[in-house]
Short mmCIF file of C-alpha atoms in Angstrom, two decimals:
data_model
loop_
_atom_site.label_atom_id
_atom_site.label_comp_id
_atom_site.label_asym_id
_atom_site.label_seq_id
_atom_site.Cartn_x
_atom_site.Cartn_y
_atom_site.Cartn_z
CA UNK B 29 -0.78 18.22 -3.18
CA UNK B 30 0.98 18.74 -6.50
CA UNK B 31 1.79 16.11 -9.10
CA UNK B 32 5.33 15.45 -7.85
CA UNK B 33 4.13 14.81 -4.32
CA UNK B 34 1.43 12.47 -5.59
CA UNK B 35 3.98 10.67 -7.74
CA UNK B 36 6.29 10.24 -4.75
CA UNK B 37 3.49 8.89 -2.56
CA UNK B 38 2.35 6.45 -5.21
CA UNK B 39 5.79 4.98 -5.62
CA UNK B 40 6.75 2.69 -8.47
CA UNK B 41 3.97 0.19 -7.83
CA UNK B 42 1.26 2.82 -7.62
CA UNK B 43 2.49 4.58 -10.74
CA UNK B 44 2.34 1.38 -12.77
CA UNK B 45 -1.17 0.68 -11.46
CA UNK B 46 -2.40 4.14 -12.47
CA UNK B 47 -0.68 3.98 -15.85
CA UNK B 48 -2.22 0.55 -16.46
CA UNK B 49 -5.67 1.92 -15.64
CA UNK B 50 -5.26 4.78 -18.10
CA UNK B 51 -4.06 2.45 -20.87
CA UNK B 52 -6.89 0.04 -20.11
CA UNK B 53 -9.41 2.83 -20.54
CA UNK B 54 -7.91 3.76 -23.92
CA UNK B 55 -7.78 0.14 -25.05
CA UNK B 56 -11.44 -0.41 -24.14
CA UNK B 57 -12.57 1.77 -27.07
CA UNK B 58 -10.80 -0.36 -29.67
CA UNK B 59 -11.97 -3.64 -31.19
CA UNK B 60 -12.18 -6.50 -28.69
CA UNK B 61 -14.32 -8.94 -30.62
CA UNK B 62 -15.28 -9.27 -34.26
CA UNK B 63 -14.22 -10.38 -37.68
CA UNK B 64 -10.62 -10.83 -38.72
CA UNK B 65 -9.03 -11.86 -41.98
CA UNK B 66 -8.65 -10.52 -45.49
CA UNK B 67 -12.35 -10.26 -46.27
CA UNK B 68 -13.07 -8.35 -43.04
CA UNK B 69 -11.24 -5.32 -44.38
CA UNK B 70 -13.42 -5.38 -47.51
CA UNK B 71 -16.56 -5.57 -45.41
CA UNK B 72 -15.30 -2.68 -43.30
CA UNK B 73 -14.68 -0.65 -46.44
CA UNK B 74 -18.30 -1.27 -47.41
CA UNK B 75 -19.45 0.24 -44.13
CA UNK B 76 -20.17 -3.01 -42.34
CA UNK B 77 -19.29 -3.04 -38.65
CA UNK B 78 -16.79 -5.82 -38.18
CA UNK B 79 -15.84 -5.37 -34.52
CA UNK B 80 -17.13 -4.17 -31.16
CA UNK B 81 -15.27 -2.37 -28.38
CA UNK B 82 -14.72 -3.62 -24.88
CA UNK B 83 -17.87 -1.85 -23.76
CA UNK B 84 -19.95 -3.95 -26.17
CA UNK B 85 -18.11 -7.26 -25.92
CA UNK B 86 -20.10 -8.61 -22.99
CA UNK B 87 -20.19 -8.31 -19.22
CA UNK B 88 -16.79 -9.88 -18.69
CA UNK B 89 -15.14 -7.32 -20.94
CA UNK B 90 -16.55 -4.05 -19.64
CA UNK B 91 -16.67 -5.21 -16.02
CA UNK B 92 -12.97 -6.06 -16.07
CA UNK B 93 -12.25 -2.59 -17.45
CA UNK B 94 -14.24 -1.02 -14.62
CA UNK B 95 -12.36 -3.11 -12.07
CA UNK B 96 -8.96 -1.95 -13.35
CA UNK B 97 -10.17 1.67 -13.33
CA UNK B 98 -11.42 1.21 -9.75
CA UNK B 99 -8.05 -0.22 -8.71
CA UNK B 100 -6.26 2.78 -10.21
CA UNK B 101 -8.66 5.14 -8.41
CA UNK B 102 -8.03 3.35 -5.10
CA UNK B 103 -4.28 3.72 -5.60
CA UNK B 104 -4.59 7.47 -6.20
CA UNK B 105 -7.05 8.14 -3.38
CA UNK B 106 -5.03 5.99 -1.01
CA UNK B 107 -1.87 7.94 -1.81
CA UNK B 108 -3.74 11.19 -1.19
CA UNK B 109 -5.08 9.92 2.13
CA UNK B 110 -8.70 10.25 1.03
CA UNK B 111 -9.77 6.72 1.96
CA UNK B 112 -10.88 5.72 5.47
CA UNK B 113 -8.73 2.60 5.34
CA UNK B 114 -5.35 1.56 6.60
CA UNK B 115 -2.60 1.31 3.95
CA UNK B 116 -2.70 -2.47 4.31
CA UNK B 117 -6.39 -2.51 3.40
CA UNK B 118 -5.72 -0.21 0.43
CA UNK B 119 -3.09 -2.62 -0.88
CA UNK B 120 -5.47 -5.54 -0.40
CA UNK B 121 -8.23 -3.78 -2.36
CA UNK B 122 -5.79 -3.09 -5.19
CA UNK B 123 -4.59 -6.69 -5.34
CA UNK B 124 -8.02 -8.29 -4.97
CA UNK B 125 -9.66 -6.03 -7.54
CA UNK B 126 -6.97 -6.52 -10.17
CA UNK B 127 -6.82 -10.30 -9.72
CA UNK B 128 -10.58 -10.47 -10.06
CA UNK B 129 -10.33 -8.40 -13.25
CA UNK B 130 -7.82 -10.87 -14.71
CA UNK B 131 -10.05 -13.84 -13.90
CA UNK B 132 -13.19 -12.22 -15.33
CA UNK B 133 -11.42 -11.09 -18.49
CA UNK B 134 -9.87 -14.52 -19.10
CA UNK B 135 -13.29 -16.13 -18.73
CA UNK B 136 -14.73 -13.65 -21.22
CA UNK B 137 -11.94 -14.42 -23.67
CA UNK B 138 -12.46 -18.18 -23.42
CA UNK B 139 -16.24 -17.87 -23.84
CA UNK B 140 -16.21 -15.69 -26.95
CA UNK B 141 -18.29 -17.28 -29.73
CA UNK B 142 -15.84 -18.19 -32.47
CA UNK B 143 -16.19 -19.36 -36.05
CA UNK B 144 -14.09 -19.43 -39.18
CA UNK B 145 -14.82 -19.45 -42.86
CA UNK B 146 -13.22 -18.75 -46.20
CA UNK B 147 -11.04 -15.65 -45.70
CA UNK B 148 -12.68 -14.57 -42.46
CA UNK B 149 -12.96 -15.67 -38.81
CA UNK B 150 -14.86 -14.47 -35.79
CA UNK B 151 -13.31 -14.25 -32.34
CA UNK B 152 -11.20 -12.14 -30.01
CA UNK B 153 -9.35 -9.19 -31.51
CA UNK B 154 -6.16 -7.46 -30.43
CA UNK B 155 -8.04 -5.21 -27.99
CA UNK B 156 -8.80 -8.27 -25.86
CA UNK B 157 -5.18 -9.41 -25.94
CA UNK B 158 -3.91 -6.00 -24.89
CA UNK B 159 -6.54 -5.84 -22.15
CA UNK B 160 -5.42 -9.19 -20.73
CA UNK B 161 -1.78 -8.11 -20.71
CA UNK B 162 -2.61 -4.81 -19.00
CA UNK B 163 -4.79 -6.52 -16.40
CA UNK B 164 -2.01 -9.00 -15.57
CA UNK B 165 0.57 -6.20 -15.24
CA UNK B 166 -1.71 -4.22 -12.92
CA UNK B 167 -2.38 -7.35 -10.85
CA UNK B 168 1.33 -8.07 -10.44
CA UNK B 169 2.20 -4.56 -9.27
CA UNK B 170 -0.90 -4.39 -7.10
CA UNK B 171 0.27 -7.52 -5.31
CA UNK B 172 3.74 -6.01 -4.94
CA UNK B 173 2.17 -2.91 -3.46
CA UNK B 174 0.16 -5.07 -1.07
CA UNK B 175 3.28 -6.85 0.17
CA UNK B 176 5.19 -3.57 0.36
CA UNK B 177 2.52 -2.28 2.75
CA UNK B 178 3.10 -5.27 5.01
CA UNK B 179 0.55 -7.65 3.54
CA UNK B 180 0.97 -11.41 3.52
CA UNK B 181 -1.26 -13.68 1.48
CA UNK B 182 -0.82 -16.35 4.15
CA UNK B 183 -2.20 -14.03 6.82
CA UNK B 184 -5.21 -12.38 5.21
CA UNK B 185 -7.23 -12.16 8.47
CA UNK B 186 -4.78 -9.51 9.63
CA UNK B 187 -6.04 -7.26 6.83
CA UNK B 188 -9.61 -7.33 8.11
CA UNK B 189 -8.59 -7.08 11.74
CA UNK B 190 -6.95 -3.75 10.93
CA UNK B 191 -9.80 -2.25 8.87
CA UNK B 192 -10.21 1.51 9.06
CA UNK B 193 -8.53 1.63 12.44
CA UNK B 194 -5.69 -0.71 11.61
CA UNK B 195 -2.00 0.03 11.86
CA UNK B 196 -1.20 3.20 10.03
CA UNK B 197 -4.85 3.97 9.34
CA UNK B 198 -6.87 6.97 10.46
CA UNK B 199 -7.80 6.63 14.10
CA UNK B 200 -5.87 3.39 14.49
CA UNK B 201 -2.81 2.52 16.52
CA UNK B 202 0.63 3.40 15.36
CA UNK B 203 2.08 1.28 12.60
CA UNK B 204 5.57 -0.12 12.22
CA UNK B 205 7.08 3.36 12.25
CA UNK B 206 6.56 3.58 16.03
CA UNK B 207 4.22 5.25 18.49
CA UNK B 208 2.90 8.69 17.84
CA UNK B 209 3.78 11.55 20.18
CA UNK B 210 1.06 12.96 22.40
CA UNK B 211 2.05 16.29 23.99
CA UNK B 212 -0.60 15.85 26.69
CA UNK B 213 0.71 12.47 27.77
CA UNK B 214 3.31 12.41 30.58
CA UNK B 215 6.62 10.76 29.69
CA UNK B 216 6.22 8.12 32.39
CA UNK B 217 3.00 6.20 32.88
CA UNK B 218 2.64 4.07 35.96
CA UNK B 219 6.20 4.87 37.10
CA UNK B 220 7.76 7.64 39.07
CA UNK B 221 10.35 9.69 37.23
CA UNK B 222 13.95 9.15 38.18
CA UNK B 223 15.08 11.02 41.29
CA UNK B 224 18.73 11.59 41.96
CA UNK B 225 20.01 9.83 45.07
CA UNK B 226 22.84 11.08 47.29
CA UNK B 227 26.14 9.39 46.40
CA UNK B 228 26.65 7.97 49.85
CA UNK B 229 23.89 6.71 52.06
CA UNK B 230 24.36 4.93 55.32
CA UNK B 231 21.92 4.26 58.06
CA UNK B 232 20.44 7.69 58.16
CA UNK B 233 23.85 9.39 58.13
CA UNK B 234 26.20 10.47 55.38
CA UNK B 235 29.47 8.58 55.22
CA UNK B 236 32.75 10.30 54.37
CA UNK B 237 34.66 9.03 51.34
CA UNK B 238 37.69 8.09 53.43
CA UNK B 239 36.92 5.78 56.30
CA UNK B 240 39.69 5.16 58.84
CA UNK B 241 42.00 7.79 57.30
CA UNK B 242 42.53 11.43 58.01
CA UNK B 243 41.98 13.90 55.20
CA UNK B 244 44.91 15.75 53.73
CA UNK B 245 46.28 18.45 55.94
CA UNK B 246 45.77 22.00 54.85
CA UNK B 247 42.68 21.17 52.85
CA UNK B 248 39.05 21.06 53.66
CA UNK B 249 37.64 17.58 53.71
CA UNK B 250 35.13 16.96 50.95
CA UNK B 251 32.45 16.06 53.48
CA UNK B 252 31.89 17.83 56.78
CA UNK B 253 31.68 15.53 59.68
CA UNK B 254 29.44 16.13 62.61
#
């Protein structure tokens, strides 16, 4: 499968999810928590570390990054058909993982230790803000992908009833597109195929088309009489 085929299978929703995962990975290496203000730049010039990346900003930061990366990986593997799940389950995993990432990241943001002083403050940096925005965008398009695959948040049990053998999944029954064709299966099951019947049937004898009238003279009647 080349890149264009993968891009077509991902669709718009899948492409946004993958792009969000890539941007989230890049953003995770920038400052998520640390000092901000005029004096922080002077401390940085003196060689003092004034910020930490998403991988050092606590469990909620790096775990949310991993969740978004996992969602992007599920989208790619699902488009390639490498997952033993129905498309509906793939969409559910994308939506659930990204929503969980948003919740965890927001909790991490709200629980950052913060302080402020003369010319400097400690708290969340722009890396956290960008991470929250990216996580929300991925969650929105993951939910859209889930609904596009036939998912309904009001009917979540249907997702787990499908599982790996659900509609459209490997080894499962046919999905909304219709039944699959089996060349070894006869066209009629439980019924006899249609057999042509004679146009005129009486009580064991064939009836002529003209009853009570003589056929045209000089022509053969359409039905031979006994």
